[in-house]
């Protein structure tokens, strides 16, 4: 930036002519200005890239947190996330896999099953209520997923707790 100031002092802006009283050559000043502008443009580009990376990372984290916060919504799916965050389903698939190490359905099911186990342990809610609180409209799907995830049926799980 200081080189640019030096150039501005040495150029007569009224008519754009080089000040002949300067001890520096016009070529030197042109190179100096170009170097300053190049550095300025590169700095701005790097700042923009950093900001975009930060925005993308925040969006990725927001998507995963949204799934965690809204797992109980039975309509939660990649299409609804795609609409909510204005991104493609492929992008959601990639984000969820990269952050969680699981595909979308496995991640959502894991969250739901962990919450189901917690509710069965800590509440007196009947199993159909637990299923609804965990985003399941069909009790048979809840039973199948619970058995697959925990290796035991929800009724047996609840009975084993006493």
JSON list of C-alpha atoms in Angstrom, two decimals:
[
{"chain": "A", "resi": 1, "resn": "UNK", "atom": "CA", "xyz": [0.00, 0.00, 0.00]},
{"chain": "A", "resi": 2, "resn": "UNK", "atom": "CA", "xyz": [2.89, 2.40, 0.73]},
{"chain": "A", "resi": 3, "resn": "UNK", "atom": "CA", "xyz": [4.22, 1.85, -2.81]},
{"chain": "A", "resi": 4, "resn": "UNK", "atom": "CA", "xyz": [0.83, 2.83, -4.15]},
{"chain": "A", "resi": 5, "resn": "UNK", "atom": "CA", "xyz": [0.88, 6.05, -2.11]},
{"chain": "A", "resi": 6, "resn": "UNK", "atom": "CA", "xyz": [4.36, 6.82, -3.48]},
{"chain": "A", "resi": 7, "resn": "UNK", "atom": "CA", "xyz": [3.03, 6.35, -7.00]},
{"chain": "A", "resi": 8, "resn": "UNK", "atom": "CA", "xyz": [0.04, 8.59, -6.34]},
{"chain": "A", "resi": 9, "resn": "UNK", "atom": "CA", "xyz": [2.36, 11.36, -5.20]},
{"chain": "A", "resi": 10, "resn": "UNK", "atom": "CA", "xyz": [4.52, 11.09, -8.29]},
{"chain": "A", "resi": 11, "resn": "UNK", "atom": "CA", "xyz": [1.70, 11.09, -10.86]},
{"chain": "A", "resi": 12, "resn": "UNK", "atom": "CA", "xyz": [-0.12, 14.26, -11.80]},
{"chain": "A", "resi": 13, "resn": "UNK", "atom": "CA", "xyz": [-3.73, 13.08, -11.55]},
{"chain": "A", "resi": 14, "resn": "UNK", "atom": "CA", "xyz": [-5.05, 16.17, -13.31]},
{"chain": "A", "resi": 15, "resn": "UNK", "atom": "CA", "xyz": [-3.85, 14.96, -16.68]},
{"chain": "A", "resi": 16, "resn": "UNK", "atom": "CA", "xyz": [-2.49, 11.48, -15.84]},
{"chain": "A", "resi": 17, "resn": "UNK", "atom": "CA", "xyz": [1.06, 12.35, -16.93]},
{"chain": "A", "resi": 18, "resn": "UNK", "atom": "CA", "xyz": [4.14, 11.19, -15.13]},
{"chain": "A", "resi": 19, "resn": "UNK", "atom": "CA", "xyz": [5.77, 13.94, -13.02]},
{"chain": "A", "resi": 20, "resn": "UNK", "atom": "CA", "xyz": [9.07, 14.51, -14.81]},
{"chain": "A", "resi": 21, "resn": "UNK", "atom": "CA", "xyz": [10.63, 15.82, -11.61]},
{"chain": "A", "resi": 22, "resn": "UNK", "atom": "CA", "xyz": [10.59, 12.31, -10.11]},
{"chain": "A", "resi": 23, "resn": "UNK", "atom": "CA", "xyz": [13.81, 10.38, -9.71]},
{"chain": "A", "resi": 24, "resn": "UNK", "atom": "CA", "xyz": [12.07, 7.06, -10.48]},
{"chain": "A", "resi": 25, "resn": "UNK", "atom": "CA", "xyz": [11.41, 5.78, -13.99]},
{"chain": "A", "resi": 26, "resn": "UNK", "atom": "CA", "xyz": [7.89, 5.34, -15.33]},
{"chain": "A", "resi": 27, "resn": "UNK", "atom": "CA", "xyz": [8.54, 1.59, -15.79]},
{"chain": "A", "resi": 28, "resn": "UNK", "atom": "CA", "xyz": [9.53, 1.23, -12.14]},
{"chain": "A", "resi": 29, "resn": "UNK", "atom": "CA", "xyz": [6.36, 3.00, -11.06]},
{"chain": "A", "resi": 30, "resn": "UNK", "atom": "CA", "xyz": [4.19, 0.90, -13.36]},
{"chain": "A", "resi": 31, "resn": "UNK", "atom": "CA", "xyz": [5.73, -2.30, -11.97]},
{"chain": "A", "resi": 32, "resn": "UNK", "atom": "CA", "xyz": [5.27, -0.99, -8.42]},
{"chain": "A", "resi": 33, "resn": "UNK", "atom": "CA", "xyz": [1.62, -0.16, -9.00]},
{"chain": "A", "resi": 34, "resn": "UNK", "atom": "CA", "xyz": [0.97, -3.49, -10.71]},
{"chain": "A", "resi": 35, "resn": "UNK", "atom": "CA", "xyz": [2.67, -5.34, -7.87]},
{"chain": "A", "resi": 36, "resn": "UNK", "atom": "CA", "xyz": [0.60, -3.44, -5.30]},
{"chain": "A", "resi": 37, "resn": "UNK", "atom": "CA", "xyz": [-2.62, -4.08, -7.18]},
{"chain": "A", "resi": 38, "resn": "UNK", "atom": "CA", "xyz": [-1.72, -7.73, -7.64]},
{"chain": "A", "resi": 39, "resn": "UNK", "atom": "CA", "xyz": [-1.03, -8.10, -3.91]},
{"chain": "A", "resi": 40, "resn": "UNK", "atom": "CA", "xyz": [-4.26, -6.28, -3.05]},
{"chain": "A", "resi": 41, "resn": "UNK", "atom": "CA", "xyz": [-6.30, -8.50, -5.38]},
{"chain": "A", "resi": 42, "resn": "UNK", "atom": "CA", "xyz": [-4.66, -11.66, -4.01]},
{"chain": "A", "resi": 43, "resn": "UNK", "atom": "CA", "xyz": [-5.30, -10.54, -0.43]},
{"chain": "A", "resi": 44, "resn": "UNK", "atom": "CA", "xyz": [-8.96, -9.82, -1.21]},
{"chain": "A", "resi": 45, "resn": "UNK", "atom": "CA", "xyz": [-9.31, -13.16, -2.99]},
{"chain": "A", "resi": 46, "resn": "UNK", "atom": "CA", "xyz": [-7.80, -15.03, -0.02]},
{"chain": "A", "resi": 47, "resn": "UNK", "atom": "CA", "xyz": [-10.08, -13.19, 2.42]},
{"chain": "A", "resi": 48, "resn": "UNK", "atom": "CA", "xyz": [-13.12, -14.05, 0.29]},
{"chain": "A", "resi": 49, "resn": "UNK", "atom": "CA", "xyz": [-12.07, -17.70, 0.07]},
{"chain": "A", "resi": 50, "resn": "UNK", "atom": "CA", "xyz": [-11.63, -17.85, 3.85]},
{"chain": "A", "resi": 51, "resn": "UNK", "atom": "CA", "xyz": [-15.05, -16.27, 4.36]},
{"chain": "A", "resi": 52, "resn": "UNK", "atom": "CA", "xyz": [-16.66, -18.70, 1.91]},
{"chain": "A", "resi": 53, "resn": "UNK", "atom": "CA", "xyz": [-15.00, -21.65, 3.63]},
{"chain": "A", "resi": 54, "resn": "UNK", "atom": "CA", "xyz": [-16.23, -20.39, 6.98]},
{"chain": "A", "resi": 55, "resn": "UNK", "atom": "CA", "xyz": [-19.77, -19.91, 5.61]},
{"chain": "A", "resi": 56, "resn": "UNK", "atom": "CA", "xyz": [-19.75, -23.41, 4.09]},
{"chain": "A", "resi": 57, "resn": "UNK", "atom": "CA", "xyz": [-18.48, -24.94, 7.31]},
{"chain": "A", "resi": 58, "resn": "UNK", "atom": "CA", "xyz": [-21.18, -23.14, 9.27]},
{"chain": "A", "resi": 59, "resn": "UNK", "atom": "CA", "xyz": [-23.84, -24.35, 6.83]},
{"chain": "A", "resi": 60, "resn": "UNK", "atom": "CA", "xyz": [-22.55, -27.93, 7.17]},
{"chain": "A", "resi": 61, "resn": "UNK", "atom": "CA", "xyz": [-22.64, -27.74, 10.95]},
{"chain": "A", "resi": 62, "resn": "UNK", "atom": "CA", "xyz": [-26.09, -26.13, 10.88]},
{"chain": "A", "resi": 63, "resn": "UNK", "atom": "CA", "xyz": [-27.45, -28.96, 8.71]},
{"chain": "A", "resi": 64, "resn": "UNK", "atom": "CA", "xyz": [-26.20, -31.68, 11.06]},
{"chain": "A", "resi": 65, "resn": "UNK", "atom": "CA", "xyz": [-27.43, -29.78, 14.11]},
{"chain": "A", "resi": 66, "resn": "UNK", "atom": "CA", "xyz": [-30.82, -29.32, 12.46]},
{"chain": "A", "resi": 67, "resn": "UNK", "atom": "CA", "xyz": [-31.09, -33.09, 12.08]},
{"chain": "A", "resi": 68, "resn": "UNK", "atom": "CA", "xyz": [-30.17, -33.56, 15.75]},
{"chain": "A", "resi": 69, "resn": "UNK", "atom": "CA", "xyz": [-32.70, -30.94, 16.84]},
{"chain": "A", "resi": 70, "resn": "UNK", "atom": "CA", "xyz": [-35.56, -32.12, 14.60]},
{"chain": "A", "resi": 71, "resn": "UNK", "atom": "CA", "xyz": [-35.16, -35.92, 14.58]},
{"chain": "A", "resi": 72, "resn": "UNK", "atom": "CA", "xyz": [-38.67, -36.25, 16.05]},
{"chain": "A", "resi": 73, "resn": "UNK", "atom": "CA", "xyz": [-40.25, -34.75, 12.92]},
{"chain": "A", "resi": 74, "resn": "UNK", "atom": "CA", "xyz": [-41.62, -37.74, 10.98]},
{"chain": "A", "resi": 75, "resn": "UNK", "atom": "CA", "xyz": [-41.33, -35.76, 7.73]},
{"chain": "A", "resi": 76, "resn": "UNK", "atom": "CA", "xyz": [-37.59, -35.11, 8.18]},
{"chain": "A", "resi": 77, "resn": "UNK", "atom": "CA", "xyz": [-35.83, -36.38, 5.08]},
{"chain": "A", "resi": 78, "resn": "UNK", "atom": "CA", "xyz": [-33.15, -35.28, 2.64]},
{"chain": "A", "resi": 79, "resn": "UNK", "atom": "CA", "xyz": [-35.75, -33.57, 0.45]},
{"chain": "A", "resi": 80, "resn": "UNK", "atom": "CA", "xyz": [-37.00, -31.44, 3.36]},
{"chain": "A", "resi": 81, "resn": "UNK", "atom": "CA", "xyz": [-33.42, -30.56, 4.31]},
{"chain": "A", "resi": 82, "resn": "UNK", "atom": "CA", "xyz": [-32.64, -29.73, 0.70]},
{"chain": "A", "resi": 83, "resn": "UNK", "atom": "CA", "xyz": [-35.58, -27.35, 0.63]},
{"chain": "A", "resi": 84, "resn": "UNK", "atom": "CA", "xyz": [-34.78, -25.84, 4.04]},
{"chain": "A", "resi": 85, "resn": "UNK", "atom": "CA", "xyz": [-31.09, -25.17, 3.32]},
{"chain": "A", "resi": 86, "resn": "UNK", "atom": "CA", "xyz": [-31.39, -24.54, -0.45]},
{"chain": "A", "resi": 87, "resn": "UNK", "atom": "CA", "xyz": [-28.83, -27.20, -1.33]},
{"chain": "A", "resi": 88, "resn": "UNK", "atom": "CA", "xyz": [-29.00, -30.43, -3.31]},
{"chain": "A", "resi": 89, "resn": "UNK", "atom": "CA", "xyz": [-29.73, -33.79, -1.75]},
{"chain": "A", "resi": 90, "resn": "UNK", "atom": "CA", "xyz": [-26.33, -34.94, -3.00]},
{"chain": "A", "resi": 91, "resn": "UNK", "atom": "CA", "xyz": [-24.69, -32.15, -1.02]},
{"chain": "A", "resi": 92, "resn": "UNK", "atom": "CA", "xyz": [-26.61, -33.17, 2.11]},
{"chain": "A", "resi": 93, "resn": "UNK", "atom": "CA", "xyz": [-25.56, -36.79, 1.56]},
{"chain": "A", "resi": 94, "resn": "UNK", "atom": "CA", "xyz": [-21.91, -35.73, 1.30]},
{"chain": "A", "resi": 95, "resn": "UNK", "atom": "CA", "xyz": [-22.07, -33.40, 4.31]},
{"chain": "A", "resi": 96, "resn": "UNK", "atom": "CA", "xyz": [-23.74, -35.89, 6.65]},
{"chain": "A", "resi": 97, "resn": "UNK", "atom": "CA", "xyz": [-21.33, -38.65, 5.67]},
{"chain": "A", "resi": 98, "resn": "UNK", "atom": "CA", "xyz": [-18.25, -36.43, 6.05]},
{"chain": "A", "resi": 99, "resn": "UNK", "atom": "CA", "xyz": [-19.27, -35.06, 9.46]},
{"chain": "A", "resi": 100, "resn": "UNK", "atom": "CA", "xyz": [-20.88, -38.13, 11.05]},
{"chain": "A", "resi": 101, "resn": "UNK", "atom": "CA", "xyz": [-19.28, -41.04, 9.20]},
{"chain": "A", "resi": 102, "resn": "UNK", "atom": "CA", "xyz": [-22.80, -42.35, 8.51]},
{"chain": "A", "resi": 103, "resn": "UNK", "atom": "CA", "xyz": [-25.24, -41.93, 5.69]},
{"chain": "A", "resi": 104, "resn": "UNK", "atom": "CA", "xyz": [-28.31, -39.79, 6.32]},
{"chain": "A", "resi": 105, "resn": "UNK", "atom": "CA", "xyz": [-30.73, -42.61, 7.18]},
{"chain": "A", "resi": 106, "resn": "UNK", "atom": "CA", "xyz": [-28.27, -44.35, 9.53]},
{"chain": "A", "resi": 107, "resn": "UNK", "atom": "CA", "xyz": [-27.49, -41.05, 11.26]},
{"chain": "A", "resi": 108, "resn": "UNK", "atom": "CA", "xyz": [-31.16, -40.16, 11.71]},
{"chain": "A", "resi": 109, "resn": "UNK", "atom": "CA", "xyz": [-32.04, -43.68, 12.87]},
{"chain": "A", "resi": 110, "resn": "UNK", "atom": "CA", "xyz": [-29.16, -43.71, 15.37]},
{"chain": "A", "resi": 111, "resn": "UNK", "atom": "CA", "xyz": [-30.32, -40.42, 16.89]},
{"chain": "A", "resi": 112, "resn": "UNK", "atom": "CA", "xyz": [-33.90, -41.66, 17.06]},
{"chain": "A", "resi": 113, "resn": "UNK", "atom": "CA", "xyz": [-32.91, -45.00, 18.61]},
{"chain": "A", "resi": 114, "resn": "UNK", "atom": "CA", "xyz": [-30.70, -43.37, 21.24]},
{"chain": "A", "resi": 115, "resn": "UNK", "atom": "CA", "xyz": [-33.57, -41.10, 22.21]},
{"chain": "A", "resi": 116, "resn": "UNK", "atom": "CA", "xyz": [-36.00, -44.04, 22.24]},
{"chain": "A", "resi": 117, "resn": "UNK", "atom": "CA", "xyz": [-33.74, -45.96, 24.63]},
{"chain": "A", "resi": 118, "resn": "UNK", "atom": "CA", "xyz": [-33.44, -42.88, 26.85]},
{"chain": "A", "resi": 119, "resn": "UNK", "atom": "CA", "xyz": [-37.21, -42.39, 26.93]},
{"chain": "A", "resi": 120, "resn": "UNK", "atom": "CA", "xyz": [-37.81, -46.06, 27.74]},
{"chain": "A", "resi": 121, "resn": "UNK", "atom": "CA", "xyz": [-35.28, -45.82, 30.59]},
{"chain": "A", "resi": 122, "resn": "UNK", "atom": "CA", "xyz": [-36.31, -42.48, 32.04]},
{"chain": "A", "resi": 123, "resn": "UNK", "atom": "CA", "xyz": [-40.06, -42.21, 31.48]},
{"chain": "A", "resi": 124, "resn": "UNK", "atom": "CA", "xyz": [-43.17, -44.27, 31.96]},
{"chain": "A", "resi": 125, "resn": "UNK", "atom": "CA", "xyz": [-44.36, -43.47, 28.43]},
{"chain": "A", "resi": 126, "resn": "UNK", "atom": "CA", "xyz": [-45.94, -46.36, 26.56]},
{"chain": "A", "resi": 127, "resn": "UNK", "atom": "CA", "xyz": [-43.97, -47.66, 23.58]},
{"chain": "A", "resi": 128, "resn": "UNK", "atom": "CA", "xyz": [-46.32, -46.12, 20.99]},
{"chain": "A", "resi": 129, "resn": "UNK", "atom": "CA", "xyz": [-45.78, -42.68, 22.59]},
{"chain": "A", "resi": 130, "resn": "UNK", "atom": "CA", "xyz": [-42.00, -43.20, 22.59]},
{"chain": "A", "resi": 131, "resn": "UNK", "atom": "CA", "xyz": [-42.19, -44.14, 18.91]},
{"chain": "A", "resi": 132, "resn": "UNK", "atom": "CA", "xyz": [-44.14, -40.96, 18.10]},
{"chain": "A", "resi": 133, "resn": "UNK", "atom": "CA", "xyz": [-41.73, -38.79, 20.11]},
{"chain": "A", "resi": 134, "resn": "UNK", "atom": "CA", "xyz": [-38.89, -40.26, 18.08]},
{"chain": "A", "resi": 135, "resn": "UNK", "atom": "CA", "xyz": [-40.46, -39.47, 14.72]},
{"chain": "A", "resi": 136, "resn": "UNK", "atom": "CA", "xyz": [-42.09, -42.80, 13.88]},
{"chain": "A", "resi": 137, "resn": "UNK", "atom": "CA", "xyz": [-45.63, -42.89, 12.57]},
{"chain": "A", "resi": 138, "resn": "UNK", "atom": "CA", "xyz": [-45.63, -46.66, 12.03]},
{"chain": "A", "resi": 139, "resn": "UNK", "atom": "CA", "xyz": [-45.09, -48.70, 15.17]},
{"chain": "A", "resi": 140, "resn": "UNK", "atom": "CA", "xyz": [-43.84, -51.67, 13.13]},
{"chain": "A", "resi": 141, "resn": "UNK", "atom": "CA", "xyz": [-41.00, -49.54, 11.68]},
{"chain": "A", "resi": 142, "resn": "UNK", "atom": "CA", "xyz": [-40.10, -48.38, 15.19]},
{"chain": "A", "resi": 143, "resn": "UNK", "atom": "CA", "xyz": [-40.01, -51.97, 16.47]},
{"chain": "A", "resi": 144, "resn": "UNK", "atom": "CA", "xyz": [-37.90, -53.15, 13.52]},
{"chain": "A", "resi": 145, "resn": "UNK", "atom": "CA", "xyz": [-35.38, -50.31, 13.86]},
{"chain": "A", "resi": 146, "resn": "UNK", "atom": "CA", "xyz": [-35.19, -50.64, 17.65]},
{"chain": "A", "resi": 147, "resn": "UNK", "atom": "CA", "xyz": [-34.52, -54.37, 17.43]},
{"chain": "A", "resi": 148, "resn": "UNK", "atom": "CA", "xyz": [-31.92, -53.84, 14.71]},
{"chain": "A", "resi": 149, "resn": "UNK", "atom": "CA", "xyz": [-30.16, -51.05, 16.65]},
{"chain": "A", "resi": 150, "resn": "UNK", "atom": "CA", "xyz": [-30.34, -52.46, 20.19]},
{"chain": "A", "resi": 151, "resn": "UNK", "atom": "CA", "xyz": [-30.57, -56.19, 19.50]},
{"chain": "A", "resi": 152, "resn": "UNK", "atom": "CA", "xyz": [-33.75, -56.46, 21.55]},
{"chain": "A", "resi": 153, "resn": "UNK", "atom": "CA", "xyz": [-37.40, -55.46, 21.13]},
{"chain": "A", "resi": 154, "resn": "UNK", "atom": "CA", "xyz": [-38.56, -52.27, 22.89]},
{"chain": "A", "resi": 155, "resn": "UNK", "atom": "CA", "xyz": [-40.91, -54.25, 25.15]},
{"chain": "A", "resi": 156, "resn": "UNK", "atom": "CA", "xyz": [-38.08, -56.53, 26.26]},
{"chain": "A", "resi": 157, "resn": "UNK", "atom": "CA", "xyz": [-35.80, -53.51, 26.73]},
{"chain": "A", "resi": 158, "resn": "UNK", "atom": "CA", "xyz": [-38.37, -51.80, 28.94]},
{"chain": "A", "resi": 159, "resn": "UNK", "atom": "CA", "xyz": [-39.06, -55.04, 30.89]},
{"chain": "A", "resi": 160, "resn": "UNK", "atom": "CA", "xyz": [-35.35, -55.60, 31.48]},
{"chain": "A", "resi": 161, "resn": "UNK", "atom": "CA", "xyz": [-35.11, -52.19, 33.13]},
{"chain": "A", "resi": 162, "resn": "UNK", "atom": "CA", "xyz": [-37.52, -53.32, 35.82]}
]
